[in-house]
Amino acid sequence: MSNVVPENTDAAVIMRDVDKWYDSYHALTAINLTVARGEKIVVCGPSGSGKSTLIRCINQLETIRSGTITVDGIELTNGGENVDKIRREVGMVFQQFNLFPHMTVLENCMLAPIKVRGVSKAEAEQTARRYLERVRIPEQADKYPAQLSGGQQQRVAIARALCMNPKIMLFDEPTSALDPEMVNEVLDTMIDLASEGMTMLVVTHEMGFARKVADRVIFMDKGEIVEMGEPESFFSNPQNERTKTFLGQIAH
Amino acid sequence: MSNVVPENTDAAVIMRDVDKWYDSYHALTAINLTVARGEKIVVCGPSGSGKSTLIRCINQLETIRSGTITVDGIELTNGGENVDKIRREVGMVFQQFNLFPHMTVLENCMLAPIKVRGVSKAEAEQTARRYLERVRIPEQADKYPAQLSGGQQQRVAIARALCMNPKIMLFDEPTSALDPEMVNEVLDTMIDLASEGMTMLVVTHEMGFARKVADRVIFMDKGEIVEMGEPESFFSNPQNERTKTFLGQIAH
Amino acid sequence: MFRSFGPNEALYIITAVQWTLLLSAIAFAGGAVGGMAIALARVSAIKTLRYAALSFIRVFQGTPLLMQLFLVYFGLSIMGVGINLWVAAAAALTLHASAYLGEIWRGCIEAVPAGQSEASYALGLKYGDRMRYVVLPQAAKISVAPTVGFLVQLIKATSLTSIIGFVELTRAGQIINNATFQPLTVFSLVAAVYFVLCWPLSMWARHLESRFAVATAR
Amino acid sequence: AAQSVEEIQQRGTVNVGLLVDFPPFGILDQSGNPDGYDADVARLLAEDLGVELNLVPVTGPNRIPYLLSNQVDILVASLGITPERDEQVDFSQPYAGIEIFVFGDANLEVTGPEGLSGQNIAVARASTQDTAITEIAPSDANIQRFDDDASAVQALLSGQTPLMGASNVVIAQINTMAPDRFDTKFSLRQQSQGIAVRPGSDELLGYINEFLGRVKADGQLNALHEEWVGGPLPEFVAETE
Amino acid sequence: MGYQFNFAPVFNNFDQLLYGALITVQLSFGAILIGLLIAVPCAAAKTAGPAPLRWLVSLYIEVIRNTPFLIQIFFIYFSLPALGIRFDPNTAALVALAVNVGAYATEIVRAGIESINRGQIEAGKALGLKGHQIFRYIIIKPALRTIYPALTSQFIYLMLNSSVVSAISATDLAAAGNNIQSTTFAAFEVYLVITAMYLVLSLGFSGLFSAIGRKAFSYPLAR
Ligand SMILES: Nc1ncnc2c1ncn2[C@@H]1O[C@H](COP(=O)(O)OP(=O)(O)OP(=O)(O)O)[C@@H](O)[C@H]1O
Ligand SMILES: Nc1ncnc2c1ncn2[C@@H]1O[C@H](COP(=O)(O)OP(=O)(O)OP(=O)(O)O)[C@@H](O)[C@H]1O
Ligand SMILES: [Mg+2]
Ligand SMILES: [Mg+2]
């Protein structure tokens, strides 16, 4: 696993001068970010500011044009074989859940461990049931996603990602497709997870969650990291004009 | 203004014991309503209470099972030829605008006068331009609906209906598909129209509009007219329990 | 030498339906394999593969099956591959079916939401597992109706093998017609047999389509 | 590629192309197998070669391509011997013969090529009739070419064309089918039919010629002709050596 | 393997092929035009007509869609004369093609009509337009726009299918090829060239149709 490991050998994620383009659109500009192991980071910012793009670059759902990304000590080069290694260590939860509709909840959770990690069926099932328990829906194991509420589906998605025993979890607006009454059940699950020491990068506008859980809050605008700080100072005393305006809007 | 006016030959609309069924669903029950010429009526009530059904019966977009409807002195019998006469006198504006996407704004406004009233093209165009002026979008005449904002589209829909010189205008939630910043431009147009003496039946939850314009407000629930009164007393002192609850909700 | 049209003749035509069915089955089986390859190539990440598949489709959807039959039949043997009627008919029909099924199935694969693939990537699934366990099962469900619809087209297309002399349903009809000179009877019977084969499939396809429309409407 | 007797005998089967829609020379029997005069001649030949016979149904227009593209070894497919075809394939001595006529609607007065003016005439594409009529017909005659003889007959019977180019054999059949509706207008040519092999297959052709000589001499061929066509071999066929 | 390609016979007779291609184009366009004239009223009848008419249209569609075109053309050319209906080969081909494409197009156009939002029809009614006016001025154009791609592929399929009409001695491109092939025996070369010509035709057709589509349906669509 030895790779070019720059300064902080122990960081979970290191992004250095990352630039991302969609054809002629400059989506991320000179991103520098180091995430320590066990750290919880909340990313916020206006729509289109590049939040999703940022976290999707980390497990290379998007390929970057320049810069380097190092995840768990492994440097990620575009399309290389390291991608597979890294994806095994990074779990991701999407806004739209993206559960596999033709598989039961249990099957959703067992697929990747069996096919990617090569664990036995019995072991995969055991792990899956354990994590379903942890997100508090063990009794839904044999249902299909369409039979669950949005909040339940998102918790399955979290369990599915956890079944791979990832070192880092990425969340892209995990609660914004949910009806208000289901937001909290998902946030609670995430708070549990945070308290157990998982490294987390979370795109969200749930500021209550950020205050409670985040070690750092990052504010993005127009593809740049505009401000970054501990939640206390970030919310009470933002430095940047755009941050102020934005926080003013979402406070309503 | 004159209220419950039974044998008023000069009324714009008279509905007597109207019952409407969708197959086995009883959508309107024993509706009695007389609308005087020049009167403005606002209809409100919870979703599914039959508001749309009520005003759609007036120009026979829905056929009633029993009762009679008289519009502008013409009695409307199901499917009879009077339907054509009546539709010429009644203009309607829908929630979803329903502009014809393949015709320019001007063509949308000219179609019915030419095909139904048989006026010349030149005259139809003149009328169309006059009403487009009145709804304050004369400069959009040659655009297609898809090139306009929602508020502009709805104003075209109003102009289109006016081009037939209707005696009565029906509005079915004309602003509820609009972004908030466009609601007022449409309401203003309707207020103009009201001030010019048009007979209007408006389904809406814009209570500001109701207070300003309505001669009477009708509250419907479960297919019945539950309460009816002048806006002042209706809002300040509703008699019926359901009305109270409803007004409480939308006041928020 | 002239016969009149009797039960024997009718039976001759009706039994020829087995060749029509066999040809359809071969074409469908071949087309399924080829079509899957074409569909996968069309959605592949490799540009050359995508363009190759697209050219294949352009050619085989842009030229008449009749010409494809002639070309394969005379062409392959000219190139020294001694082939018989069966091989030629099967090859041409397979190419034809591959092009159409490939396009149909590509559409179905692309109809599977992109989020499904992204979730698979994020879980570390490789191309093969992603296709096999996530994308294709979902695409398969969407594809049933248009595939059954295409099967009808394929059954009818086998009638063209009669032009290179293959004795299936249509050719049997022609032969009986040549012996009996009762075209009205003969071709009505042939048409009726095709109808009996195809109509239930058409109805089934339509049924599946409407069921799917209802399922997606929610 | 040229074909040799040895190659065929080694393989143990001979692939013979024949028509199945050209009664009485090539037909399908009740159970759908090729039959007719050509089929019986082919059987006789295969027996003589001491090999299995594989009859391959071919169609009129595609007969020669079948042969040239190695689909079949030999054509016993009622192929009329013409100079143009002789350039493509090698013909044996005649094994059958027909006379071809312009034939058609009894009410129509046609005595020679000029009578074809302005008329629709059905022929089988690339048949001897096609060639012959194309040669003599005035420019305003409309020759309609069908894929096979039967379709042309069909066009005549269904009234789509008033005239067709047809052999004596076909004419006899049409007359039994629809007596008095049609009559023979004028003769186009006498046509010998030969067995065809790929060019350069001289040794095979020699064998076939020798075989035909034998079966003509011992009356076997004549017997088959009697059986299928209902008369002896025409003079111009029987004589040829 | 040792086969001598000889394209001379093909190019010596190229004028025949061009003439055949012209007939193919004429047949196709004629059939498309007539087919549309069949399809639009049939689709209207099937969506809004009286029951017996709907039933009749369904019968027409199902019979045509579930039998091979080759059989249909045999039927029209060889069988209809028995009922006293007689066409020359090219006319029979045109009739067969038009009847065939008419059935497919009916189904496509019907789907287009059904895709039109009910609100459009209600707006027409509310303005006092009559049923046929609503169909003519409000429904048909947006309906055709929706189904234009499907219609286009059906038309190209029809053009390719027209190669079958040589079986009844029509004089289209395939027939020209068959004629040359049967006198020159350069079967492979002839079919190769013809196939290429069909490919050019189908590419030309799709180019032409999309140009027509851009012109006819130039109004913008809602986002
Ligand atoms: N596949 C793509 N192709 C082209 N542009 C894209 C693509 N994906 C995103 N973009 C653009 O990149 C910019 C950043 O997108 P991104 O999805 O990261 O924003 P975001 O901050 O997540 O916004 P939101 O809050 O709406 O999810 C946007 O302007 C978007 O339009
Ligand atoms: N075409 C129809 N067929 C069957 N039921 C219908 C139909 N249209 C309306 N209904 C039913 O009739 C009832 C009244 O409908 P209507 O559209 O008049 O309600 P509404 O008061 O306008 O509600 P909303 O505020 O949601 O527009 C509802 O329960 C509705 O489900
Ligand atoms: Mg995002
Ligand atoms: Mg309503």
mmCIF file of N, CA and C and ligand atoms in Angstrom, chain B residues 51-53 95 172-173 203, ligand 4:
data_model
loop_
_atom_site.group_PDB
_atom_site.id
_atom_site.type_symbol
_atom_site.label_atom_id
_atom_site.label_comp_id
_atom_site.label_asym_id
_atom_site.label_seq_id
_atom_site.Cartn_x
_atom_site.Cartn_y
_atom_site.Cartn_z
ATOM 1 N N LYS B 51 -64.495 22.325 -5.818
ATOM 2 C CA LYS B 51 -64.422 23.680 -6.345
ATOM 3 C C LYS B 51 -64.268 23.668 -7.874
ATOM 4 N N SER B 52 -63.282 22.906 -8.345
ATOM 5 C CA SER B 52 -63.086 22.847 -9.792
ATOM 6 C C SER B 52 -64.323 22.281 -10.459
ATOM 7 N N THR B 53 -64.861 21.234 -9.879
ATOM 8 C CA THR B 53 -66.030 20.600 -10.467
ATOM 9 C C THR B 53 -67.161 21.616 -10.612
ATOM 10 N N GLN B 95 -55.556 26.459 -14.106
ATOM 11 C CA GLN B 95 -54.355 26.464 -13.285
ATOM 12 C C GLN B 95 -53.089 26.277 -14.136
ATOM 13 N N ASP B 172 -59.833 28.909 -12.471
ATOM 14 C CA ASP B 172 -59.618 27.759 -11.581
ATOM 15 C C ASP B 172 -58.187 27.803 -11.049
ATOM 16 N N GLU B 173 -58.034 28.329 -9.855
ATOM 17 C CA GLU B 173 -56.715 28.476 -9.225
ATOM 18 C C GLU B 173 -55.673 29.047 -10.191
ATOM 19 N N VAL B 203 -61.874 30.389 -8.379
ATOM 20 C CA VAL B 203 -61.414 29.468 -7.346
ATOM 21 C C VAL B 203 -60.009 29.909 -6.971
HETATM 22 MG MG MG F 4 -59.354 22.041 -8.372
#
